Amino acid sequence: MTLMAVLVVAIAARRNLFSVVMFTSIYSFLMATVLVALDAVDVAMTEASVGAGISTVLLLGALYLTRGEEAKPIHAPWLPLLLSISVGAALVYGSLGLPAFSDPQAPIHVHVVPRYLLESLKETGVPNVVTSVLASYRGYDTLGETTVVFTAGAGVIALLRRRRRRAAGRETRP
């Protein structure tokens, strides 16, 4: 966890965008290991493949089309900093009301889990509970995530094709 906090600070302090992309990829791999330690292997696989894999490739593709250095801000970013701190404080405050991580009487363990375990086969027809949750109960969420990744990939491909056409056009001109 300490390494993850150090990476966040390093990401915020960097001006070289290539190093930011690499640090973000490393952060995603570390987050995947945390998720494995929390027994959320399916989420860890998704984080590793999307967060560290596809996102890194898409960001490197976008970086190829732009400059490698972040532009210096015109003014001091005090308002965005204050807004970020306020949102972070609100999230921490909101998490204080959550039940303990291992509380067996938490609403998710009392109401949600038994319903998924007992009713998912009847409601979805899928024998695997994890698959039924991801494909049926969270189907729109999964579709949304897939759409975002597909759209980002299509955008990078479109930009790369446009740049290649421009480069080819310049070479043929005298």
PDB file of C-alpha atoms in Angstrom:
ATOM      1  CA  MET A   1       0.000   0.000   0.000  1.00  0.00           C
ATOM      2  CA  THR A   2       2.861   2.361   0.749  1.00  0.00           C
ATOM      3  CA  LEU A   3       4.322   1.726  -2.699  1.00  0.00           C
ATOM      4  CA  MET A   4       0.951   2.561  -4.243  1.00  0.00           C
ATOM      5  CA  ALA A   5       0.848   5.886  -2.377  1.00  0.00           C
ATOM      6  CA  VAL A   6       4.396   6.664  -3.532  1.00  0.00           C
ATOM      7  CA  LEU A   7       3.364   5.897  -7.118  1.00  0.00           C
ATOM      8  CA  VAL A   8       0.379   8.265  -6.874  1.00  0.00           C
ATOM      9  CA  VAL A   9       2.653  11.076  -5.696  1.00  0.00           C
ATOM     10  CA  ALA A  10       5.163  10.272  -8.456  1.00  0.00           C
ATOM     11  CA  ILE A  11       2.400  10.300 -11.077  1.00  0.00           C
ATOM     12  CA  ALA A  12       1.165  13.699  -9.898  1.00  0.00           C
ATOM     13  CA  ALA A  13       4.672  15.183  -9.843  1.00  0.00           C
ATOM     14  CA  ARG A  14       5.822  14.009 -13.292  1.00  0.00           C
ATOM     15  CA  ARG A  15       5.823  16.135 -16.433  1.00  0.00           C
ATOM     16  CA  ASN A  16       7.098  13.357 -18.697  1.00  0.00           C
ATOM     17  CA  LEU A  17       3.927  11.651 -19.930  1.00  0.00           C
ATOM     18  CA  PHE A  18       5.664   8.383 -20.856  1.00  0.00           C
ATOM     19  CA  SER A  19       6.748   7.912 -17.239  1.00  0.00           C
ATOM     20  CA  VAL A  20       3.215   8.766 -16.100  1.00  0.00           C
ATOM     21  CA  VAL A  21       1.789   6.027 -18.342  1.00  0.00           C
ATOM     22  CA  MET A  22       4.352   3.516 -17.061  1.00  0.00           C
ATOM     23  CA  PHE A  23       3.731   4.423 -13.410  1.00  0.00           C
ATOM     24  CA  THR A  24      -0.017   4.126 -13.982  1.00  0.00           C
ATOM     25  CA  SER A  25       0.488   0.674 -15.462  1.00  0.00           C
ATOM     26  CA  ILE A  26       2.579  -0.380 -12.458  1.00  0.00           C
ATOM     27  CA  TYR A  27      -0.121   1.005 -10.148  1.00  0.00           C
ATOM     28  CA  SER A  28      -2.734  -1.127 -11.952  1.00  0.00           C
ATOM     29  CA  PHE A  29      -0.623  -4.255 -11.484  1.00  0.00           C
ATOM     30  CA  LEU A  30      -0.207  -3.469  -7.786  1.00  0.00           C
ATOM     31  CA  MET A  31      -3.955  -2.906  -7.470  1.00  0.00           C
ATOM     32  CA  ALA A  32      -4.522  -6.281  -9.133  1.00  0.00           C
ATOM     33  CA  THR A  33      -2.324  -7.938  -6.497  1.00  0.00           C
ATOM     34  CA  VAL A  34      -4.301  -6.228  -3.747  1.00  0.00           C
ATOM     35  CA  LEU A  35      -7.515  -7.534  -5.296  1.00  0.00           C
ATOM     36  CA  VAL A  36      -6.063 -11.060  -5.400  1.00  0.00           C
ATOM     37  CA  ALA A  37      -5.217 -10.751  -1.694  1.00  0.00           C
ATOM     38  CA  LEU A  38      -8.857  -9.754  -1.098  1.00  0.00           C
ATOM     39  CA  ASP A  39     -10.020 -12.927  -2.932  1.00  0.00           C
ATOM     40  CA  ALA A  40     -11.482 -10.961  -5.827  1.00  0.00           C
ATOM     41  CA  VAL A  41      -9.580 -12.827  -8.529  1.00  0.00           C
ATOM     42  CA  ASP A  42     -12.078 -12.028 -11.293  1.00  0.00           C
ATOM     43  CA  VAL A  43     -11.823  -8.295 -10.587  1.00  0.00           C
ATOM     44  CA  ALA A  44      -8.018  -8.620 -10.337  1.00  0.00           C
ATOM     45  CA  MET A  45      -7.872 -10.224 -13.788  1.00  0.00           C
ATOM     46  CA  THR A  46      -9.994  -7.420 -15.199  1.00  0.00           C
ATOM     47  CA  GLU A  47      -7.815  -4.765 -13.536  1.00  0.00           C
ATOM     48  CA  ALA A  48      -4.648  -6.372 -14.858  1.00  0.00           C
ATOM     49  CA  SER A  49      -5.929  -6.786 -18.407  1.00  0.00           C
ATOM     50  CA  VAL A  50      -7.838  -3.508 -18.768  1.00  0.00           C
ATOM     51  CA  GLY A  51      -5.998  -1.245 -16.319  1.00  0.00           C
ATOM     52  CA  ALA A  52      -2.454  -2.344 -17.037  1.00  0.00           C
ATOM     53  CA  GLY A  53      -2.881  -3.897 -20.467  1.00  0.00           C
ATOM     54  CA  ILE A  54      -5.359  -2.221 -22.773  1.00  0.00           C
ATOM     55  CA  SER A  55      -5.258   1.181 -21.076  1.00  0.00           C
ATOM     56  CA  THR A  56      -1.476   1.281 -21.268  1.00  0.00           C
ATOM     57  CA  VAL A  57      -1.521   0.425 -24.961  1.00  0.00           C
ATOM     58  CA  LEU A  58      -4.204   3.053 -25.667  1.00  0.00           C
ATOM     59  CA  LEU A  59      -2.378   5.721 -23.672  1.00  0.00           C
ATOM     60  CA  LEU A  60       0.916   4.927 -25.409  1.00  0.00           C
ATOM     61  CA  GLY A  61      -0.880   5.187 -28.744  1.00  0.00           C
ATOM     62  CA  ALA A  62      -2.300   8.573 -27.778  1.00  0.00           C
ATOM     63  CA  LEU A  63       1.112   9.637 -26.511  1.00  0.00           C
ATOM     64  CA  TYR A  64       2.606   8.705 -29.867  1.00  0.00           C
ATOM     65  CA  LEU A  65       0.225  11.213 -31.467  1.00  0.00           C
ATOM     66  CA  THR A  66       1.039  14.022 -29.045  1.00  0.00           C
ATOM     67  CA  ARG A  67       4.028  15.545 -27.345  1.00  0.00           C
ATOM     68  CA  GLY A  68       5.887  13.673 -24.638  1.00  0.00           C
ATOM     69  CA  GLU A  69       5.849  16.516 -22.118  1.00  0.00           C
ATOM     70  CA  GLU A  70       2.905  17.974 -20.258  1.00  0.00           C
ATOM     71  CA  ALA A  71       2.365  21.664 -20.967  1.00  0.00           C
ATOM     72  CA  LYS A  72       3.015  24.005 -18.063  1.00  0.00           C
ATOM     73  CA  PRO A  73      -0.223  25.348 -16.592  1.00  0.00           C
ATOM     74  CA  ILE A  74      -1.036  28.983 -17.344  1.00  0.00           C
ATOM     75  CA  HIS A  75      -2.099  29.657 -13.778  1.00  0.00           C
ATOM     76  CA  ALA A  76      -1.790  27.965 -10.413  1.00  0.00           C
ATOM     77  CA  PRO A  77      -4.276  25.074 -10.205  1.00  0.00           C
ATOM     78  CA  TRP A  78      -5.633  25.955  -6.754  1.00  0.00           C
ATOM     79  CA  LEU A  79      -9.315  25.468  -7.609  1.00  0.00           C
ATOM     80  CA  PRO A  80      -8.866  21.932  -9.009  1.00  0.00           C
ATOM     81  CA  LEU A  81      -6.649  21.056  -6.037  1.00  0.00           C
ATOM     82  CA  LEU A  82      -9.259  22.330  -3.579  1.00  0.00           C
ATOM     83  CA  LEU A  83     -12.018  20.471  -5.418  1.00  0.00           C
ATOM     84  CA  SER A  84      -9.982  17.225  -5.399  1.00  0.00           C
ATOM     85  CA  ILE A  85      -9.266  17.526  -1.683  1.00  0.00           C
ATOM     86  CA  SER A  86     -12.946  18.250  -0.986  1.00  0.00           C
ATOM     87  CA  VAL A  87     -14.126  15.237  -2.984  1.00  0.00           C
ATOM     88  CA  GLY A  88     -11.514  13.024  -1.291  1.00  0.00           C
ATOM     89  CA  ALA A  89     -12.603  14.231   2.154  1.00  0.00           C
ATOM     90  CA  ALA A  90     -16.268  13.589   1.276  1.00  0.00           C
ATOM     91  CA  LEU A  91     -15.405  10.050   0.144  1.00  0.00           C
ATOM     92  CA  VAL A  92     -13.475   9.347   3.341  1.00  0.00           C
ATOM     93  CA  TYR A  93     -16.332  10.772   5.416  1.00  0.00           C
ATOM     94  CA  GLY A  94     -18.840   8.646   3.510  1.00  0.00           C
ATOM     95  CA  SER A  95     -16.788   5.496   4.025  1.00  0.00           C
ATOM     96  CA  LEU A  96     -16.829   5.976   7.805  1.00  0.00           C
ATOM     97  CA  GLY A  97     -20.464   4.849   7.868  1.00  0.00           C
ATOM     98  CA  LEU A  98     -19.782   1.572   6.087  1.00  0.00           C
ATOM     99  CA  PRO A  99     -19.842  -1.695   8.040  1.00  0.00           C
ATOM    100  CA  ALA A 100     -16.533  -3.326   8.940  1.00  0.00           C
ATOM    101  CA  PHE A 101     -14.901  -5.250   6.098  1.00  0.00           C
ATOM    102  CA  SER A 102     -15.292  -8.626   7.812  1.00  0.00           C
ATOM    103  CA  ASP A 103     -18.656  -7.971   9.501  1.00  0.00           C
ATOM    104  CA  PRO A 104     -20.837 -11.074   8.905  1.00  0.00           C
ATOM    105  CA  GLN A 105     -23.966  -9.014   9.711  1.00  0.00           C
ATOM    106  CA  ALA A 106     -23.284  -6.447   6.976  1.00  0.00           C
ATOM    107  CA  PRO A 107     -26.298  -5.984   4.676  1.00  0.00           C
ATOM    108  CA  ILE A 108     -24.457  -7.464   1.708  1.00  0.00           C
ATOM    109  CA  HIS A 109     -23.870 -10.723   3.625  1.00  0.00           C
ATOM    110  CA  VAL A 110     -27.386 -10.851   5.077  1.00  0.00           C
ATOM    111  CA  HIS A 111     -29.466  -9.881   2.039  1.00  0.00           C
ATOM    112  CA  VAL A 112     -27.522  -9.846  -1.230  1.00  0.00           C
ATOM    113  CA  VAL A 113     -25.230 -12.883  -1.035  1.00  0.00           C
ATOM    114  CA  PRO A 114     -27.963 -15.362  -0.006  1.00  0.00           C
ATOM    115  CA  ARG A 115     -30.180 -14.169  -2.853  1.00  0.00           C
ATOM    116  CA  TYR A 116     -27.418 -14.600  -5.418  1.00  0.00           C
ATOM    117  CA  LEU A 117     -26.440 -18.010  -4.085  1.00  0.00           C
ATOM    118  CA  LEU A 118     -29.983 -19.358  -3.760  1.00  0.00           C
ATOM    119  CA  GLU A 119     -31.871 -17.636  -6.558  1.00  0.00           C
ATOM    120  CA  SER A 120     -29.366 -16.977  -9.351  1.00  0.00           C
ATOM    121  CA  LEU A 121     -29.863 -20.340 -11.070  1.00  0.00           C
ATOM    122  CA  LYS A 122     -33.663 -19.872 -11.129  1.00  0.00           C
ATOM    123  CA  GLU A 123     -33.487 -16.217 -12.181  1.00  0.00           C
ATOM    124  CA  THR A 124     -30.743 -16.402 -14.814  1.00  0.00           C
ATOM    125  CA  GLY A 125     -30.422 -20.056 -15.805  1.00  0.00           C
ATOM    126  CA  VAL A 126     -26.636 -19.840 -15.432  1.00  0.00           C
ATOM    127  CA  PRO A 127     -25.150 -22.494 -13.108  1.00  0.00           C
ATOM    128  CA  ASN A 128     -21.996 -20.532 -12.219  1.00  0.00           C
ATOM    129  CA  VAL A 129     -22.829 -17.802  -9.670  1.00  0.00           C
ATOM    130  CA  VAL A 130     -19.933 -15.509 -10.627  1.00  0.00           C
ATOM    131  CA  THR A 131     -20.878 -15.699 -14.299  1.00  0.00           C
ATOM    132  CA  SER A 132     -24.533 -15.053 -13.502  1.00  0.00           C
ATOM    133  CA  VAL A 133     -23.637 -11.955 -11.470  1.00  0.00           C
ATOM    134  CA  LEU A 134     -21.290 -10.550 -14.133  1.00  0.00           C
ATOM    135  CA  ALA A 135     -23.369 -11.449 -17.180  1.00  0.00           C
ATOM    136  CA  SER A 136     -26.936 -11.115 -15.922  1.00  0.00           C
ATOM    137  CA  TYR A 137     -27.181  -8.961 -12.817  1.00  0.00           C
ATOM    138  CA  ARG A 138     -24.369  -6.628 -13.879  1.00  0.00           C
ATOM    139  CA  GLY A 139     -24.862  -7.056 -17.622  1.00  0.00           C
ATOM    140  CA  TYR A 140     -25.378  -3.371 -18.388  1.00  0.00           C
ATOM    141  CA  ASP A 141     -22.342  -2.430 -16.333  1.00  0.00           C
ATOM    142  CA  THR A 142     -20.189  -4.959 -18.185  1.00  0.00           C
ATOM    143  CA  LEU A 143     -21.602  -3.757 -21.514  1.00  0.00           C
ATOM    144  CA  GLY A 144     -20.771  -0.171 -20.553  1.00  0.00           C
ATOM    145  CA  GLU A 145     -17.198  -1.054 -19.633  1.00  0.00           C
ATOM    146  CA  THR A 146     -16.751  -2.953 -22.889  1.00  0.00           C
ATOM    147  CA  THR A 147     -18.194  -0.035 -24.865  1.00  0.00           C
ATOM    148  CA  VAL A 148     -15.801   2.442 -23.251  1.00  0.00           C
ATOM    149  CA  VAL A 149     -12.749   0.290 -23.998  1.00  0.00           C
ATOM    150  CA  PHE A 150     -13.912  -0.375 -27.573  1.00  0.00           C
ATOM    151  CA  THR A 151     -14.589   3.321 -28.201  1.00  0.00           C
ATOM    152  CA  ALA A 152     -11.178   4.330 -26.850  1.00  0.00           C
ATOM    153  CA  GLY A 153      -9.460   1.728 -29.012  1.00  0.00           C
ATOM    154  CA  ALA A 154     -11.401   2.796 -32.109  1.00  0.00           C
ATOM    155  CA  GLY A 155     -10.474   6.432 -31.409  1.00  0.00           C
ATOM    156  CA  VAL A 156      -6.762   5.663 -31.166  1.00  0.00           C
ATOM    157  CA  ILE A 157      -6.901   3.579 -34.348  1.00  0.00           C
ATOM    158  CA  ALA A 158      -8.719   6.403 -36.170  1.00  0.00           C
ATOM    159  CA  LEU A 159      -6.098   8.916 -35.032  1.00  0.00           C
ATOM    160  CA  LEU A 160      -3.248   6.642 -36.062  1.00  0.00           C
ATOM    161  CA  ARG A 161      -4.762   6.072 -39.514  1.00  0.00           C
ATOM    162  CA  ARG A 162      -5.281   9.818 -39.987  1.00  0.00           C
ATOM    163  CA  ARG A 163      -1.680  10.546 -39.030  1.00  0.00           C
ATOM    164  CA  ARG A 164      -0.397   7.832 -41.376  1.00  0.00           C
ATOM    165  CA  ARG A 165      -2.407   9.327 -44.269  1.00  0.00           C
ATOM    166  CA  ARG A 166      -0.975  12.786 -43.551  1.00  0.00           C
ATOM    167  CA  ALA A 167       2.574  11.411 -43.457  1.00  0.00           C
ATOM    168  CA  ALA A 168       2.009   9.535 -46.722  1.00  0.00           C
ATOM    169  CA  GLY A 169       0.582  12.711 -48.324  1.00  0.00           C
ATOM    170  CA  ARG A 170       3.634  14.748 -47.344  1.00  0.00           C
ATOM    171  CA  GLU A 171       6.030  12.215 -48.805  1.00  0.00           C
ATOM    172  CA  THR A 172       4.400  12.275 -52.253  1.00  0.00           C
ATOM    173  CA  ARG A 173       4.418  16.072 -52.512  1.00  0.00           C
ATOM    174  CA  PRO A 174       7.519  17.742 -54.036  1.00  0.00           C
TER     175      PRO A 174
END
